Amino acid sequence: MTKLTNPVPLFLDLRGALLDAGYVYVGNAGQEPMTHPLPLFFDVARTIPATQPLRTMGGRIVNGSVPATVYFAADDFSMLTLDADGNQVDYSPSLTSASTAYQ
């Protein structure tokens, strides 16, 4: 089981401010995450599904209005982050759980 963490401590917008009302997509490694999404969950037991896109508030992924941790089964994944207007903030075609383990 892989815990989704951001490659940076918080999700930021294009100006470097905390990303509010942003969109985060997580997909298969090497594929576009919007069209090839991974199943995501808000609990390690994978009983509480997380719908994509994930939303952000104050730079954190949230479940409703509560900061949340997201889990998925893949070791390798892609991630796309958009701001509230749909502008691309970041795209990583291939990440591993090891590359995000510091958080």
N, CA, C and O atoms as a GROMACS GRO file, in nm:
protein
  412
    1MET      N    1   0.085  -0.117   0.000
    1MET     CA    2   0.000   0.000   0.000
    1MET      C    3   0.089   0.123   0.000
    1MET      O    4   0.182   0.134   0.081
    2THR      N    5   0.062   0.215  -0.089
    2THR     CA    6   0.138   0.338  -0.099
    2THR      C    7   0.057   0.454  -0.045
    2THR      O    8  -0.062   0.467  -0.074
    3LYS      N    9   0.121   0.539   0.032
    3LYS     CA   10   0.058   0.661   0.084
    3LYS      C   11   0.094   0.775  -0.011
    3LYS      O   12   0.212   0.798  -0.036
    4LEU      N   13  -0.005   0.846  -0.063
    4LEU     CA   14   0.023   0.958  -0.151
    4LEU      C   15   0.078   1.074  -0.070
    4LEU      O   16   0.016   1.120   0.026
    5THR      N   17   0.193   1.120  -0.110
    5THR     CA   18   0.250   1.242  -0.054
    5THR      C   19   0.292   1.329  -0.171
    5THR      O   20   0.311   1.278  -0.281
    6ASN      N   21   0.305   1.453  -0.149
    6ASN     CA   22   0.344   1.545  -0.254
    6ASN      C   23   0.496   1.549  -0.263
    6ASN      O   24   0.563   1.542  -0.160
    7PRO      N   25   0.553   1.561  -0.385
    7PRO     CA   26   0.699   1.569  -0.397
    7PRO      C   27   0.757   1.694  -0.330
    7PRO      O   28   0.878   1.700  -0.306
    8VAL      N   29   0.674   1.791  -0.299
    8VAL     CA   30   0.715   1.907  -0.221
    8VAL      C   31   0.631   1.908  -0.094
    8VAL      O   32   0.526   1.842  -0.091
    9PRO      N   33   0.672   1.979   0.010
    9PRO     CA   34   0.597   1.972   0.137
    9PRO      C   35   0.450   2.007   0.126
    9PRO      O   36   0.367   1.948   0.195
   10LEU      N   37   0.414   2.103   0.039
   10LEU     CA   38   0.274   2.143   0.021
   10LEU      C   39   0.250   2.167  -0.128
   10LEU      O   40   0.344   2.192  -0.204
   11PHE      N   41   0.124   2.159  -0.169
   11PHE     CA   42   0.090   2.193  -0.307
   11PHE      C   43   0.087   2.345  -0.318
   11PHE      O   44   0.020   2.413  -0.241
   12LEU      N   45   0.160   2.398  -0.416
   12LEU     CA   46   0.170   2.542  -0.436
   12LEU      C   47   0.112   2.581  -0.571
   12LEU      O   48   0.108   2.499  -0.663
   13ASP      N   49   0.065   2.706  -0.583
   13ASP     CA   50   0.016   2.755  -0.711
   13ASP      C   51   0.133   2.808  -0.793
   13ASP      O   52   0.249   2.797  -0.751
   14LEU      N   53   0.104   2.864  -0.910
   14LEU     CA   54   0.210   2.911  -1.000
   14LEU      C   55   0.288   3.029  -0.944
   14LEU      O   56   0.399   3.057  -0.990
   15ARG      N   57   0.233   3.100  -0.845
   15ARG     CA   58   0.302   3.212  -0.782
   15ARG      C   59   0.377   3.170  -0.655
   15ARG      O   60   0.442   3.253  -0.591
   16GLY      N   61   0.367   3.044  -0.618
   16GLY     CA   62   0.434   2.995  -0.499
   16GLY      C   63   0.351   3.005  -0.373
   16GLY      O   64   0.400   2.975  -0.263
   17ALA      N   65   0.225   3.045  -0.386
   17ALA     CA   66   0.135   3.051  -0.271
   17ALA      C   67   0.070   2.914  -0.250
   17ALA      O   68   0.069   2.831  -0.340
   18LEU      N   69   0.017   2.891  -0.131
   18LEU     CA   70  -0.052   2.765  -0.103
   18LEU      C   71  -0.168   2.747  -0.200
   18LEU      O   72  -0.246   2.840  -0.221
   19LEU      N   73  -0.180   2.630  -0.257
   19LEU     CA   74  -0.282   2.603  -0.358
   19LEU      C   75  -0.418   2.584  -0.294
   19LEU      O   76  -0.441   2.488  -0.220
   20ASP      N   77  -0.509   2.676  -0.323
   20ASP     CA   78  -0.648   2.668  -0.276
   20ASP      C   79  -0.737   2.630  -0.393
   20ASP      O   80  -0.721   2.681  -0.504
   21ALA      N   81  -0.832   2.541  -0.367
   21ALA     CA   82  -0.931   2.498  -0.467
   21ALA      C   83  -0.864   2.437  -0.589
   21ALA      O   84  -0.917   2.444  -0.700
   22GLY      N   85  -0.747   2.377  -0.568
   22GLY     CA   86  -0.676   2.312  -0.677
   22GLY      C   87  -0.728   2.171  -0.702
   22GLY      O   88  -0.811   2.119  -0.627
   23TYR      N   89  -0.678   2.112  -0.809
   23TYR     CA   90  -0.717   1.978  -0.850
   23TYR      C   91  -0.592   1.891  -0.861
   23TYR      O   92  -0.492   1.933  -0.920
   24VAL      N   93  -0.596   1.771  -0.804
   24VAL     CA   94  -0.484   1.679  -0.811
   24VAL      C   95  -0.535   1.547  -0.868
   24VAL      O   96  -0.632   1.489  -0.818
   25TYR      N   97  -0.469   1.501  -0.973
   25TYR     CA   98  -0.501   1.374  -1.036
   25TYR      C   99  -0.383   1.279  -1.018
   25TYR      O  100  -0.268   1.320  -1.033
   26VAL      N  101  -0.411   1.153  -0.987
   26VAL     CA  102  -0.307   1.052  -0.969
   26VAL      C  103  -0.340   0.938  -1.063
   26VAL      O  104  -0.452   0.886  -1.062
   27GLY      N  105  -0.242   0.898  -1.145
   27GLY     CA  106  -0.268   0.794  -1.244
   27GLY      C  107  -0.155   0.695  -1.257
   27GLY      O  108  -0.058   0.697  -1.182
   28ASN      N  109  -0.170   0.607  -1.356
   28ASN     CA  110  -0.068   0.508  -1.384
   28ASN      C  111   0.061   0.576  -1.429
   28ASN      O  112   0.056   0.676  -1.502
   29ALA      N  113   0.174   0.525  -1.386
   29ALA     CA  114   0.304   0.582  -1.423
   29ALA      C  115   0.318   0.582  -1.575
   29ALA      O  116   0.284   0.485  -1.642
   30GLY      N  117   0.370   0.693  -1.628
   30GLY     CA  118   0.393   0.704  -1.771
   30GLY      C  119   0.268   0.733  -1.852
   30GLY      O  120   0.275   0.740  -1.975
   31GLN      N  121   0.155   0.750  -1.785
   31GLN     CA  122   0.030   0.780  -1.855
   31GLN      C  123  -0.034   0.905  -1.796
   31GLN      O  124  -0.007   0.943  -1.682
   32GLU      N  125  -0.118   0.968  -1.874
   32GLU     CA  126  -0.186   1.090  -1.833
   32GLU      C  127  -0.283   1.056  -1.719
   32GLU      O  128  -0.374   0.975  -1.740
   33PRO      N  129  -0.267   1.115  -1.602
   33PRO     CA  130  -0.348   1.076  -1.487
   33PRO      C  131  -0.497   1.109  -1.498
   33PRO      O  132  -0.579   1.045  -1.430
   34MET      N  133  -0.535   1.206  -1.580
   34MET     CA  134  -0.678   1.236  -1.595
   34MET      C  135  -0.750   1.124  -1.670
   34MET      O  136  -0.866   1.095  -1.642
   35THR      N  137  -0.682   1.062  -1.764
   35THR     CA  138  -0.745   0.957  -1.845
   35THR      C  139  -0.709   0.816  -1.800
   35THR      O  140  -0.773   0.720  -1.842
   36HIS      N  141  -0.609   0.803  -1.716
   36HIS     CA  142  -0.566   0.673  -1.663
   36HIS      C  143  -0.550   0.680  -1.511
   36HIS      O  144  -0.442   0.657  -1.458
   37PRO      N  145  -0.660   0.712  -1.439
   37PRO     CA  146  -0.651   0.732  -1.294
   37PRO      C  147  -0.631   0.601  -1.218
   37PRO      O  148  -0.672   0.493  -1.261
   38LEU      N  149  -0.566   0.614  -1.104
   38LEU     CA  150  -0.553   0.502  -1.010
   38LEU      C  151  -0.668   0.508  -0.909
   38LEU      O  152  -0.718   0.617  -0.880
   39PRO      N  153  -0.711   0.395  -0.857
   39PRO     CA  154  -0.808   0.397  -0.747
   39PRO      C  155  -0.741   0.456  -0.622
   39PRO      O  156  -0.634   0.412  -0.582
   40LEU      N  157  -0.804   0.554  -0.562
   40LEU     CA  158  -0.751   0.622  -0.444
   40LEU      C  159  -0.846   0.604  -0.327
   40LEU      O  160  -0.966   0.585  -0.344
   41PHE      N  161  -0.788   0.610  -0.206
   41PHE     CA  162  -0.866   0.588  -0.084
   41PHE      C  163  -0.819   0.683   0.025
   41PHE      O  164  -0.703   0.723   0.027
   42PHE      N  165  -0.912   0.719   0.116
   42PHE     CA  166  -0.879   0.805   0.229
   42PHE      C  167  -0.838   0.725   0.352
   42PHE      O  168  -0.815   0.784   0.458
   43ASP      N  169  -0.829   0.592   0.340
   43ASP     CA  170  -0.784   0.511   0.454
   43ASP      C  171  -0.695   0.398   0.403
   43ASP      O  172  -0.709   0.352   0.290
   44VAL      N  173  -0.604   0.354   0.488
   44VAL     CA  174  -0.508   0.251   0.451
   44VAL      C  175  -0.576   0.116   0.422
   44VAL      O  176  -0.522   0.036   0.346
   45ALA      N  177  -0.691   0.091   0.480
   45ALA     CA  178  -0.764  -0.034   0.456
   45ALA      C  179  -0.837  -0.032   0.320
   45ALA      O  180  -0.893  -0.134   0.279
   46ARG      N  181  -0.835   0.080   0.252
   46ARG     CA  182  -0.899   0.097   0.121
   46ARG      C  183  -1.050   0.072   0.127
   46ARG      O  184  -1.105   0.003   0.041
   47THR      N  185  -1.114   0.128   0.227
   47THR     CA  186  -1.259   0.116   0.239
   47THR      C  187  -1.332   0.248   0.213
   47THR      O  188  -1.453   0.249   0.195
   48ILE      N  189  -1.257   0.361   0.212
   48ILE     CA  190  -1.318   0.492   0.188
   48ILE      C  191  -1.260   0.547   0.057
   48ILE      O  192  -1.152   0.606   0.057
   49PRO      N  193  -1.334   0.528  -0.055
   49PRO     CA  194  -1.283   0.574  -0.184
   49PRO      C  195  -1.267   0.726  -0.188
   49PRO      O  196  -1.345   0.801  -0.129
   50ALA      N  197  -1.164   0.770  -0.259
   50ALA     CA  198  -1.139   0.912  -0.282
   50ALA      C  199  -1.162   0.939  -0.430
   50ALA      O  200  -1.096   0.880  -0.516
   51THR      N  201  -1.257   1.026  -0.460
   51THR     CA  202  -1.290   1.059  -0.598
   51THR      C  203  -1.188   1.157  -0.655
   51THR      O  204  -1.144   1.250  -0.587
   52GLN      N  205  -1.150   1.135  -0.781
   52GLN     CA  206  -1.061   1.228  -0.849
   52GLN      C  207  -1.143   1.323  -0.934
   52GLN      O  208  -1.246   1.284  -0.989
   53PRO      N  209  -1.098   1.448  -0.943
   53PRO     CA  210  -0.974   1.498  -0.888
   53PRO      C  211  -0.984   1.520  -0.738
   53PRO      O  212  -1.089   1.554  -0.684
   54LEU      N  213  -0.870   1.500  -0.672
   54LEU     CA  214  -0.860   1.538  -0.531
   54LEU      C  215  -0.862   1.690  -0.526
   54LEU      O  216  -0.817   1.755  -0.621
   55ARG      N  217  -0.911   1.747  -0.419
   55ARG     CA  218  -0.917   1.892  -0.405
   55ARG      C  219  -0.819   1.939  -0.299
   55ARG      O  220  -0.783   1.864  -0.208
   56THR      N  221  -0.777   2.064  -0.311
   56THR     CA  222  -0.682   2.120  -0.216
   56THR      C  223  -0.740   2.243  -0.146
   56THR      O  224  -0.825   2.314  -0.199
   57MET      N  225  -0.691   2.263  -0.025
   57MET     CA  226  -0.724   2.382   0.054
   57MET      C  227  -0.599   2.416   0.134
   57MET      O  228  -0.548   2.332   0.208
   58GLY      N  229  -0.552   2.537   0.120
   58GLY     CA  230  -0.432   2.577   0.194
   58GLY      C  231  -0.312   2.489   0.163
   58GLY      O  232  -0.228   2.467   0.251
   59GLY      N  233  -0.302   2.439   0.040
   59GLY     CA  234  -0.188   2.358   0.000
   59GLY      C  235  -0.199   2.212   0.038
   59GLY      O  236  -0.109   2.134   0.006
   60ARG      N  237  -0.306   2.171   0.104
   60ARG     CA  238  -0.324   2.033   0.149
   60ARG      C  239  -0.438   1.967   0.074
   60ARG      O  240  -0.534   2.034   0.036
   61ILE      N  241  -0.428   1.838   0.052
   61ILE     CA  242  -0.540   1.762  -0.002
   61ILE      C  243  -0.644   1.752   0.109
   61ILE      O  244  -0.611   1.730   0.225
   62VAL      N  245  -0.770   1.769   0.070
   62VAL     CA  246  -0.878   1.764   0.169
   62VAL      C  247  -0.986   1.665   0.127
   62VAL      O  248  -1.005   1.636   0.008
   63ASN      N  249  -1.055   1.613   0.228
   63ASN     CA  250  -1.175   1.533   0.210
   63ASN      C  251  -1.288   1.620   0.262
   63ASN      O  252  -1.310   1.630   0.383
   64GLY      N  253  -1.360   1.684   0.170
   64GLY     CA  254  -1.455   1.788   0.210
   64GLY      C  255  -1.376   1.910   0.249
   64GLY      O  256  -1.313   1.973   0.163
   65SER      N  257  -1.376   1.945   0.375
   65SER     CA  258  -1.297   2.059   0.423
   65SER      C  259  -1.192   2.016   0.525
   65SER      O  260  -1.132   2.100   0.592
   66VAL      N  261  -1.170   1.885   0.537
   66VAL     CA  262  -1.077   1.832   0.636
   66VAL      C  263  -0.950   1.781   0.567
   66VAL      O  264  -0.959   1.703   0.473
   67PRO      N  265  -0.831   1.825   0.612
   67PRO     CA  266  -0.708   1.772   0.553
   67PRO      C  267  -0.709   1.619   0.558
   67PRO      O  268  -0.749   1.558   0.657
   68ALA      N  269  -0.663   1.559   0.447
   68ALA     CA  270  -0.673   1.414   0.436
   68ALA      C  271  -0.545   1.353   0.381
   68ALA      O  272  -0.468   1.418   0.310
   69THR      N  273  -0.524   1.228   0.416
   69THR     CA  274  -0.417   1.147   0.360
   69THR      C  275  -0.480   1.054   0.257
   69THR      O  276  -0.590   1.002   0.279
   70VAL      N  277  -0.411   1.034   0.146
   70VAL     CA  278  -0.463   0.952   0.038
   70VAL      C  279  -0.372   0.831   0.018
   70VAL      O  280  -0.250   0.843   0.023
   71TYR      N  281  -0.434   0.715  -0.004
   71TYR     CA  282  -0.359   0.590  -0.022
   71TYR      C  283  -0.397   0.526  -0.154
   71TYR      O  284  -0.508   0.543  -0.204
   72PHE      N  285  -0.302   0.450  -0.211
   72PHE     CA  286  -0.328   0.372  -0.332
   72PHE      C  287  -0.229   0.257  -0.336
   72PHE      O  288  -0.128   0.258  -0.266
   73ALA      N  289  -0.257   0.156  -0.420
   73ALA     CA  290  -0.180   0.032  -0.419
   73ALA      C  291  -0.055   0.036  -0.507
   73ALA      O  292   0.035  -0.046  -0.486
   74ALA      N  293  -0.044   0.126  -0.601
   74ALA     CA  294   0.069   0.128  -0.695
   74ALA      C  295   0.196   0.183  -0.630
   74ALA      O  296   0.189   0.270  -0.543
   75ASP      N  297   0.310   0.132  -0.673
   75ASP     CA  298   0.438   0.186  -0.628
   75ASP      C  299   0.485   0.301  -0.717
   75ASP      O  300   0.551   0.394  -0.670
   76ASP      N  301   0.451   0.294  -0.846
   76ASP     CA  302   0.485   0.398  -0.941
   76ASP      C  303   0.357   0.465  -0.987
   76ASP      O  304   0.254   0.399  -1.004
   77PHE      N  305   0.362   0.596  -1.008
   77PHE     CA  306   0.241   0.669  -1.045
   77PHE      C  307   0.275   0.799  -1.115
   77PHE      O  308   0.390   0.844  -1.111
   78SER      N  309   0.177   0.858  -1.180
   78SER     CA  310   0.190   0.991  -1.238
   78SER      C  311   0.100   1.086  -1.158
   78SER      O  312   0.006   1.042  -1.092
   79MET      N  313   0.131   1.215  -1.163
   79MET     CA  314   0.050   1.311  -1.088
   79MET      C  315   0.042   1.443  -1.165
   79MET      O  316   0.143   1.494  -1.215
   80LEU      N  317  -0.078   1.497  -1.174
   80LEU     CA  318  -0.104   1.625  -1.239
   80LEU      C  319  -0.173   1.716  -1.139
   80LEU      O  320  -0.268   1.676  -1.074
   81THR      N  321  -0.124   1.839  -1.128
   81THR     CA  322  -0.183   1.938  -1.038
   81THR      C  323  -0.226   2.058  -1.120
   81THR      O  324  -0.149   2.113  -1.199
   82LEU      N  325  -0.352   2.100  -1.101
   82LEU     CA  326  -0.407   2.217  -1.167
   82LEU      C  327  -0.452   2.318  -1.062
   82LEU      O  328  -0.489   2.280  -0.951
   83ASP      N  329  -0.448   2.447  -1.098
   83ASP     CA  330  -0.499   2.548  -1.006
   83ASP      C  331  -0.651   2.558  -1.020
   83ASP      O  332  -0.711   2.484  -1.098
   84ALA      N  333  -0.713   2.648  -0.946
   84ALA     CA  334  -0.859   2.660  -0.944
   84ALA      C  335  -0.916   2.698  -1.081
   84ALA      O  336  -1.032   2.670  -1.109
   85ASP      N  337  -0.834   2.759  -1.166
   85ASP     CA  338  -0.878   2.798  -1.300
   85ASP      C  339  -0.848   2.690  -1.405
   85ASP      O  340  -0.876   2.709  -1.523
   86GLY      N  341  -0.791   2.578  -1.362
   86GLY     CA  342  -0.759   2.471  -1.454
   86GLY      C  343  -0.624   2.483  -1.522
   86GLY      O  344  -0.594   2.408  -1.615
   87ASN      N  345  -0.540   2.576  -1.476
   87ASN     CA  346  -0.405   2.591  -1.530
   87ASN      C  347  -0.313   2.487  -1.469
   87ASN      O  348  -0.318   2.461  -1.349
   88GLN      N  349  -0.229   2.427  -1.552
   88GLN     CA  350  -0.136   2.327  -1.502
   88GLN      C  351  -0.032   2.392  -1.412
   88GLN      O  352   0.034   2.488  -1.451
   89VAL      N  353  -0.018   2.337  -1.292
   89VAL     CA  354   0.081   2.383  -1.196
   89VAL      C  355   0.201   2.290  -1.199
   89VAL      O  356   0.316   2.336  -1.193
   90ASP      N  357   0.175   2.160  -1.207
   90ASP     CA  358   0.284   2.061  -1.206
   90ASP      C  359   0.235   1.934  -1.272
   90ASP      O  360   0.118   1.898  -1.263
   91TYR      N  361   0.328   1.864  -1.338
   91TYR     CA  362   0.299   1.733  -1.394
   91TYR      C  363   0.422   1.648  -1.380
   91TYR      O  364   0.531   1.688  -1.421
   92SER      N  365   0.407   1.530  -1.321
   92SER     CA  366   0.515   1.434  -1.308
   92SER      C  367   0.468   1.303  -1.370
   92SER      O  368   0.378   1.239  -1.315
   93PRO      N  369   0.526   1.263  -1.483
   93PRO     CA  370   0.480   1.141  -1.549
   93PRO      C  371   0.517   1.013  -1.476
   93PRO      O  372   0.454   0.909  -1.496
   94SER      N  373   0.618   1.020  -1.390
   94SER     CA  374   0.660   0.900  -1.319
   94SER      C  375   0.720   0.936  -1.183
   94SER      O  376   0.826   0.998  -1.175
   95LEU      N  377   0.651   0.896  -1.078
   95LEU     CA  378   0.699   0.914  -0.942
   95LEU      C  379   0.695   0.777  -0.873
   95LEU      O  380   0.623   0.687  -0.916
   96THR      N  381   0.772   0.763  -0.769
   96THR     CA  382   0.768   0.641  -0.689
   96THR      C  383   0.741   0.679  -0.544
   96THR      O  384   0.763   0.793  -0.504
   97SER      N  385   0.694   0.583  -0.468
   97SER     CA  386   0.670   0.610  -0.326
   97SER      C  387   0.799   0.649  -0.257
   97SER      O  388   0.796   0.724  -0.160
   98ALA      N  389   0.914   0.597  -0.305
   98ALA     CA  390   1.043   0.632  -0.244
   98ALA      C  391   1.078   0.778  -0.269
   98ALA      O  392   1.143   0.841  -0.186
   99SER      N  393   1.034   0.834  -0.384
   99SER     CA  394   1.068   0.973  -0.415
   99SER      C  395   0.986   1.071  -0.333
   99SER      O  396   1.018   1.190  -0.331
  100THR      N  397   0.883   1.024  -0.264
  100THR     CA  398   0.798   1.112  -0.185
  100THR      C  399   0.796   1.073  -0.038
  100THR      O  400   0.712   1.122   0.038
  101ALA      N  401   0.885   0.986   0.003
  101ALA     CA  402   0.881   0.929   0.137
  101ALA      C  403   0.921   1.026   0.248
  101ALA      O  404   0.892   0.999   0.365
  102TYR      N  405   0.986   1.137   0.215
  102TYR     CA  406   1.033   1.227   0.322
  102TYR      C  407   0.919   1.298   0.392
  102TYR      O  408   0.936   1.344   0.505
  103GLN      N  409   0.804   1.306   0.330
  103GLN     CA  410   0.697   1.388   0.386
  103GLN      C  411   0.628   1.319   0.502
  103GLN      O  412   0.536   1.375   0.561
   0.00000   0.00000   0.00000
